[in-house]
mmCIF file of C-alpha atoms in Angstrom:
data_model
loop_
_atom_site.group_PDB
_atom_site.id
_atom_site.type_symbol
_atom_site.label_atom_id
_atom_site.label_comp_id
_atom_site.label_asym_id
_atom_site.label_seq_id
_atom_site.Cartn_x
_atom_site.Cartn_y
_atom_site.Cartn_z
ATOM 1 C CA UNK A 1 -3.241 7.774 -18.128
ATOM 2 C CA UNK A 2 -6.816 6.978 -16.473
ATOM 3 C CA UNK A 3 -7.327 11.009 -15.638
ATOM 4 C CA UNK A 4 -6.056 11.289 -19.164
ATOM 5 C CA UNK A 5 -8.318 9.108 -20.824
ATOM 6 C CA UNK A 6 -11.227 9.777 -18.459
ATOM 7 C CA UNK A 7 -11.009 13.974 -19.315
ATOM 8 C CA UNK A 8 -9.861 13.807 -23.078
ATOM 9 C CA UNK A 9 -11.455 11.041 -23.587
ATOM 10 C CA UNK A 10 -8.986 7.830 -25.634
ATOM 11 C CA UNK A 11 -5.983 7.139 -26.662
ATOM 12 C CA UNK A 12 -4.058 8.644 -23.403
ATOM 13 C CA UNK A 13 -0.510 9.674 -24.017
ATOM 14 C CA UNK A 14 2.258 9.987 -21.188
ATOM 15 C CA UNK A 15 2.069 13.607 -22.086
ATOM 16 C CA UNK A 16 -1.740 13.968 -21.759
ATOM 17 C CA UNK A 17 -1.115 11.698 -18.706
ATOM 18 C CA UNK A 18 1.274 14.203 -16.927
ATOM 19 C CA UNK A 19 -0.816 17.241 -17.915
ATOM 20 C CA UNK A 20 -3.845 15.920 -16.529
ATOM 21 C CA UNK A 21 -1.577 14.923 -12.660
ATOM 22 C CA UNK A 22 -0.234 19.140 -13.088
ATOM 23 C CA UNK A 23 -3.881 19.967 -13.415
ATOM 24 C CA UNK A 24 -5.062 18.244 -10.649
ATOM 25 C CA UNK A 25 -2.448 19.428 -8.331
ATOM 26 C CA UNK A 26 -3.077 23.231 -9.305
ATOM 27 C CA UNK A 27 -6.788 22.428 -8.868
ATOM 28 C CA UNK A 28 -6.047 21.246 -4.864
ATOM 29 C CA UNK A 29 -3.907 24.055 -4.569
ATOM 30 C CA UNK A 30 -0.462 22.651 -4.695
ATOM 31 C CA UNK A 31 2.240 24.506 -6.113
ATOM 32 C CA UNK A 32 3.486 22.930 -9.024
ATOM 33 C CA UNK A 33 6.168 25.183 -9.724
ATOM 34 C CA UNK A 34 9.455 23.108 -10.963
ATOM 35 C CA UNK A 35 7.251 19.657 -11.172
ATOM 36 C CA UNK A 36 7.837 17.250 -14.204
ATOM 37 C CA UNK A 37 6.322 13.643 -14.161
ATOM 38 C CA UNK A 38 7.843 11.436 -16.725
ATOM 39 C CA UNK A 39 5.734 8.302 -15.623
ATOM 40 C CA UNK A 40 3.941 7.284 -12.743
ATOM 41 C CA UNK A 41 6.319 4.914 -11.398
ATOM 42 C CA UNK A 42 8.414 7.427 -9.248
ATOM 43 C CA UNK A 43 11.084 5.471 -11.200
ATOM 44 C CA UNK A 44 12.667 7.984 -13.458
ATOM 45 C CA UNK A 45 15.882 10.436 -13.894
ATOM 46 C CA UNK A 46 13.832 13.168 -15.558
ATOM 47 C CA UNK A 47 10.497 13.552 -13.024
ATOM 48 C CA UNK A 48 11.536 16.193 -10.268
ATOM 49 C CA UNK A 49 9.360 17.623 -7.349
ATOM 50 C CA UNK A 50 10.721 19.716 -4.713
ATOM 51 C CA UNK A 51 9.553 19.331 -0.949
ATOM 52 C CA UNK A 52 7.373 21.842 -0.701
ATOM 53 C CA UNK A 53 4.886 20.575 -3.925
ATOM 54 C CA UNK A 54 5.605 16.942 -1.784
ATOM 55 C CA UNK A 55 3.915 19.009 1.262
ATOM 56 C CA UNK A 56 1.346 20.269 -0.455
ATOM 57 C CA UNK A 57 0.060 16.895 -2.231
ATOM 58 C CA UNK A 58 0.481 15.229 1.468
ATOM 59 C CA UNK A 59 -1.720 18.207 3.020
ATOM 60 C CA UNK A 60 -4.009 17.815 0.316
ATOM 61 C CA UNK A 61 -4.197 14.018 0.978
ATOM 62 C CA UNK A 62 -4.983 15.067 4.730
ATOM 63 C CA UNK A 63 -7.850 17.117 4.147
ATOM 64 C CA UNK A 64 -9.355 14.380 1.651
ATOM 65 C CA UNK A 65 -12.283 12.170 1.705
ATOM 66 C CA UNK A 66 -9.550 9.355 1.398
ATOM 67 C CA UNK A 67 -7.234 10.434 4.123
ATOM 68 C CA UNK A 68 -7.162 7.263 6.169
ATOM 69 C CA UNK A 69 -7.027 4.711 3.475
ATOM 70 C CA UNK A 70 -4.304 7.322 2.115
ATOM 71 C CA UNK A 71 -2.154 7.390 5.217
ATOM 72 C CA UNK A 72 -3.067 3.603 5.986
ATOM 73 C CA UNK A 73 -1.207 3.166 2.870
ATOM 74 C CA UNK A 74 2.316 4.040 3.596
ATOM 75 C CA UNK A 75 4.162 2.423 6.083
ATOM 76 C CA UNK A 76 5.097 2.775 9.432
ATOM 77 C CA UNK A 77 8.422 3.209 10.344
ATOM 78 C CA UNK A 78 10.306 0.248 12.730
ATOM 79 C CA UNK A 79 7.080 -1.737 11.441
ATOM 80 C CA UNK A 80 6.580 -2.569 7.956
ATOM 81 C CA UNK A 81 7.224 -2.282 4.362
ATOM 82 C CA UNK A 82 10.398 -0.088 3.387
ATOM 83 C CA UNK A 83 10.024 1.987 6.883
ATOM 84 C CA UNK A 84 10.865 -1.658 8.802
ATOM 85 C CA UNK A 85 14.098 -0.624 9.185
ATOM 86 C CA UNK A 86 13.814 3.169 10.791
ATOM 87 C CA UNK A 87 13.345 3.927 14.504
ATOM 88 C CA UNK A 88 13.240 0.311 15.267
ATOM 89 C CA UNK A 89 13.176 1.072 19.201
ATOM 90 C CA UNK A 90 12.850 4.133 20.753
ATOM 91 C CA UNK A 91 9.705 6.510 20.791
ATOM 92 C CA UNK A 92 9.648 6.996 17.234
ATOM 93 C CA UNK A 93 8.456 3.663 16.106
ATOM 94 C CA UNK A 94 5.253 3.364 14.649
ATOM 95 C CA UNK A 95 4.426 7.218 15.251
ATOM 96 C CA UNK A 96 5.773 7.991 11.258
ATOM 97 C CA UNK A 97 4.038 7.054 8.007
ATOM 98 C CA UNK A 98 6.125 7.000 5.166
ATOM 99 C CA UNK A 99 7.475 6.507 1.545
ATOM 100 C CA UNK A 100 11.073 6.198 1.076
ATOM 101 C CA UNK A 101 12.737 6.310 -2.400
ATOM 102 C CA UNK A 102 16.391 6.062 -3.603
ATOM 103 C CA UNK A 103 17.716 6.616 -6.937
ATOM 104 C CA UNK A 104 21.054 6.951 -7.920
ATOM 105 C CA UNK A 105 22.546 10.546 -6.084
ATOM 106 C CA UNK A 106 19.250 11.012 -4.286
ATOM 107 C CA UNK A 107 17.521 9.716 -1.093
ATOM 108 C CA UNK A 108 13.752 11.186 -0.103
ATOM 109 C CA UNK A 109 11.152 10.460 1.944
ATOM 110 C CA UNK A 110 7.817 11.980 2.683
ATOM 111 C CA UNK A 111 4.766 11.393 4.844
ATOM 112 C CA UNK A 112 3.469 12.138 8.189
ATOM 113 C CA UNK A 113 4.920 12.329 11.563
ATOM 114 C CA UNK A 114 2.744 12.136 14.599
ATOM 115 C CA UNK A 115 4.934 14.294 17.239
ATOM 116 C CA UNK A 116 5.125 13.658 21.045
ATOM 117 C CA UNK A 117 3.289 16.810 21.518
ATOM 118 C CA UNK A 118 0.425 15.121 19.822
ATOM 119 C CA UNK A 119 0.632 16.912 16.422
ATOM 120 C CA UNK A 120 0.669 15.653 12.921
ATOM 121 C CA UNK A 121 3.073 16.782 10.847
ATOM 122 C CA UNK A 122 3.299 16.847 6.921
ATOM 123 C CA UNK A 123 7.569 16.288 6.146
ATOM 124 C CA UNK A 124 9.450 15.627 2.967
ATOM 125 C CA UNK A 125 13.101 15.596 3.101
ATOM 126 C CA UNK A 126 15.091 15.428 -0.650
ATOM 127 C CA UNK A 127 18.601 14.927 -0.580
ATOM 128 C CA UNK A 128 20.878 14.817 -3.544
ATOM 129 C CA UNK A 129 24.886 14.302 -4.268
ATOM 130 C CA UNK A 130 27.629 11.796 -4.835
ATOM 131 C CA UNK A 131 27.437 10.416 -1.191
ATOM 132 C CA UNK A 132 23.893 10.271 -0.188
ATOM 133 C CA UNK A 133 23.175 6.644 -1.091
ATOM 134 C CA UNK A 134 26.059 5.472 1.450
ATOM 135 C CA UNK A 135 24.179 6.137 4.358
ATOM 136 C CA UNK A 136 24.653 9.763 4.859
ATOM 137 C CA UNK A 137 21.629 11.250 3.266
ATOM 138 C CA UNK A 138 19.412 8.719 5.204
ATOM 139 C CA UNK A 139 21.318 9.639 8.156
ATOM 140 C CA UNK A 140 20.738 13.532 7.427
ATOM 141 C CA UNK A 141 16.900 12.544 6.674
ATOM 142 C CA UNK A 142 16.530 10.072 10.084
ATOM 143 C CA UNK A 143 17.569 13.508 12.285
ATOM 144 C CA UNK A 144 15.319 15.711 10.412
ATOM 145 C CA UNK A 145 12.755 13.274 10.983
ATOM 146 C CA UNK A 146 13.219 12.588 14.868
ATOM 147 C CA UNK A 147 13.763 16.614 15.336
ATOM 148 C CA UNK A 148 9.931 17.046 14.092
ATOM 149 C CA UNK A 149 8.801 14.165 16.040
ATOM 150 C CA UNK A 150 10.616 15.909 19.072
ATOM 151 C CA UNK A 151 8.266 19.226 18.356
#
């Protein structure tokens, strides 16, 4: 709603709102392809993204002015905030910044993993269906994750 306002000047709508995030994205590059934001609260049944536009915003936040306070931001995985859980021992602990979300049928996370070979690496993993929430789409998502930290 601040872009919004800021670019179209007041009263910002949700619509105006979403507009103004497609924009931005398409501006850095990103594909938005497929992308709908309802709100901003990553909270909704109607916003969709698919991986690859999840990528692109995380490569974009990389290559940004920002990018430490960015990836400072999300948290580290066997460490803190809703990664605490995740690679609690082994060599995967702390080397993994990221977001988790779970919403009815689907499970996602995105973020960076620093790999044992030294390299970062920009991941988002979506899973959806019936099953996912009872600990077999995190399960699918944890071996995705410590495959890339393995590269």
């Amino acid at each position: 709603l601040s872009i919004a306002a800021r670019d179209g000047g007041p009263p910002a709508t949700l619509e105006r709102g979403a507009a103004a995030v497609v924009k931005w994205l398409q501006d850095a590059g990103v594909d938005t392809r497929g992308f709908v934001l309802e709100n901003g609260s990553g909270l909704s049944r109607t916003s969709r993204i698919s991986a690859a536009t999840m990528v692109g915003l995380l490569r974009h936040g990389w290559a940004g002015p920002y990018m430490p306070e960015f990836i400072a931001s999300l948290p580290l995985v066997g460490m803190d905030g809703t990664a605490r859980r995740h690679f609690v021992q082994g060599p995967e602990r702390g080397r993994m910044h990221l977001k988790s979300g779970h919403l009815g049928d689907v499970v996602g996370v995105g973020g960076y993993v620093l790999a044992e070979s030294g390299r970062m690496y920009a991941v988002s993993v979506l899973t959806q269906g019936p099953y996912v929430n009872n600990g077999g789409g995190q399960g699918f998502i944890n071996a995705v994750l410590a495959w890339t930290y393995r590269q």
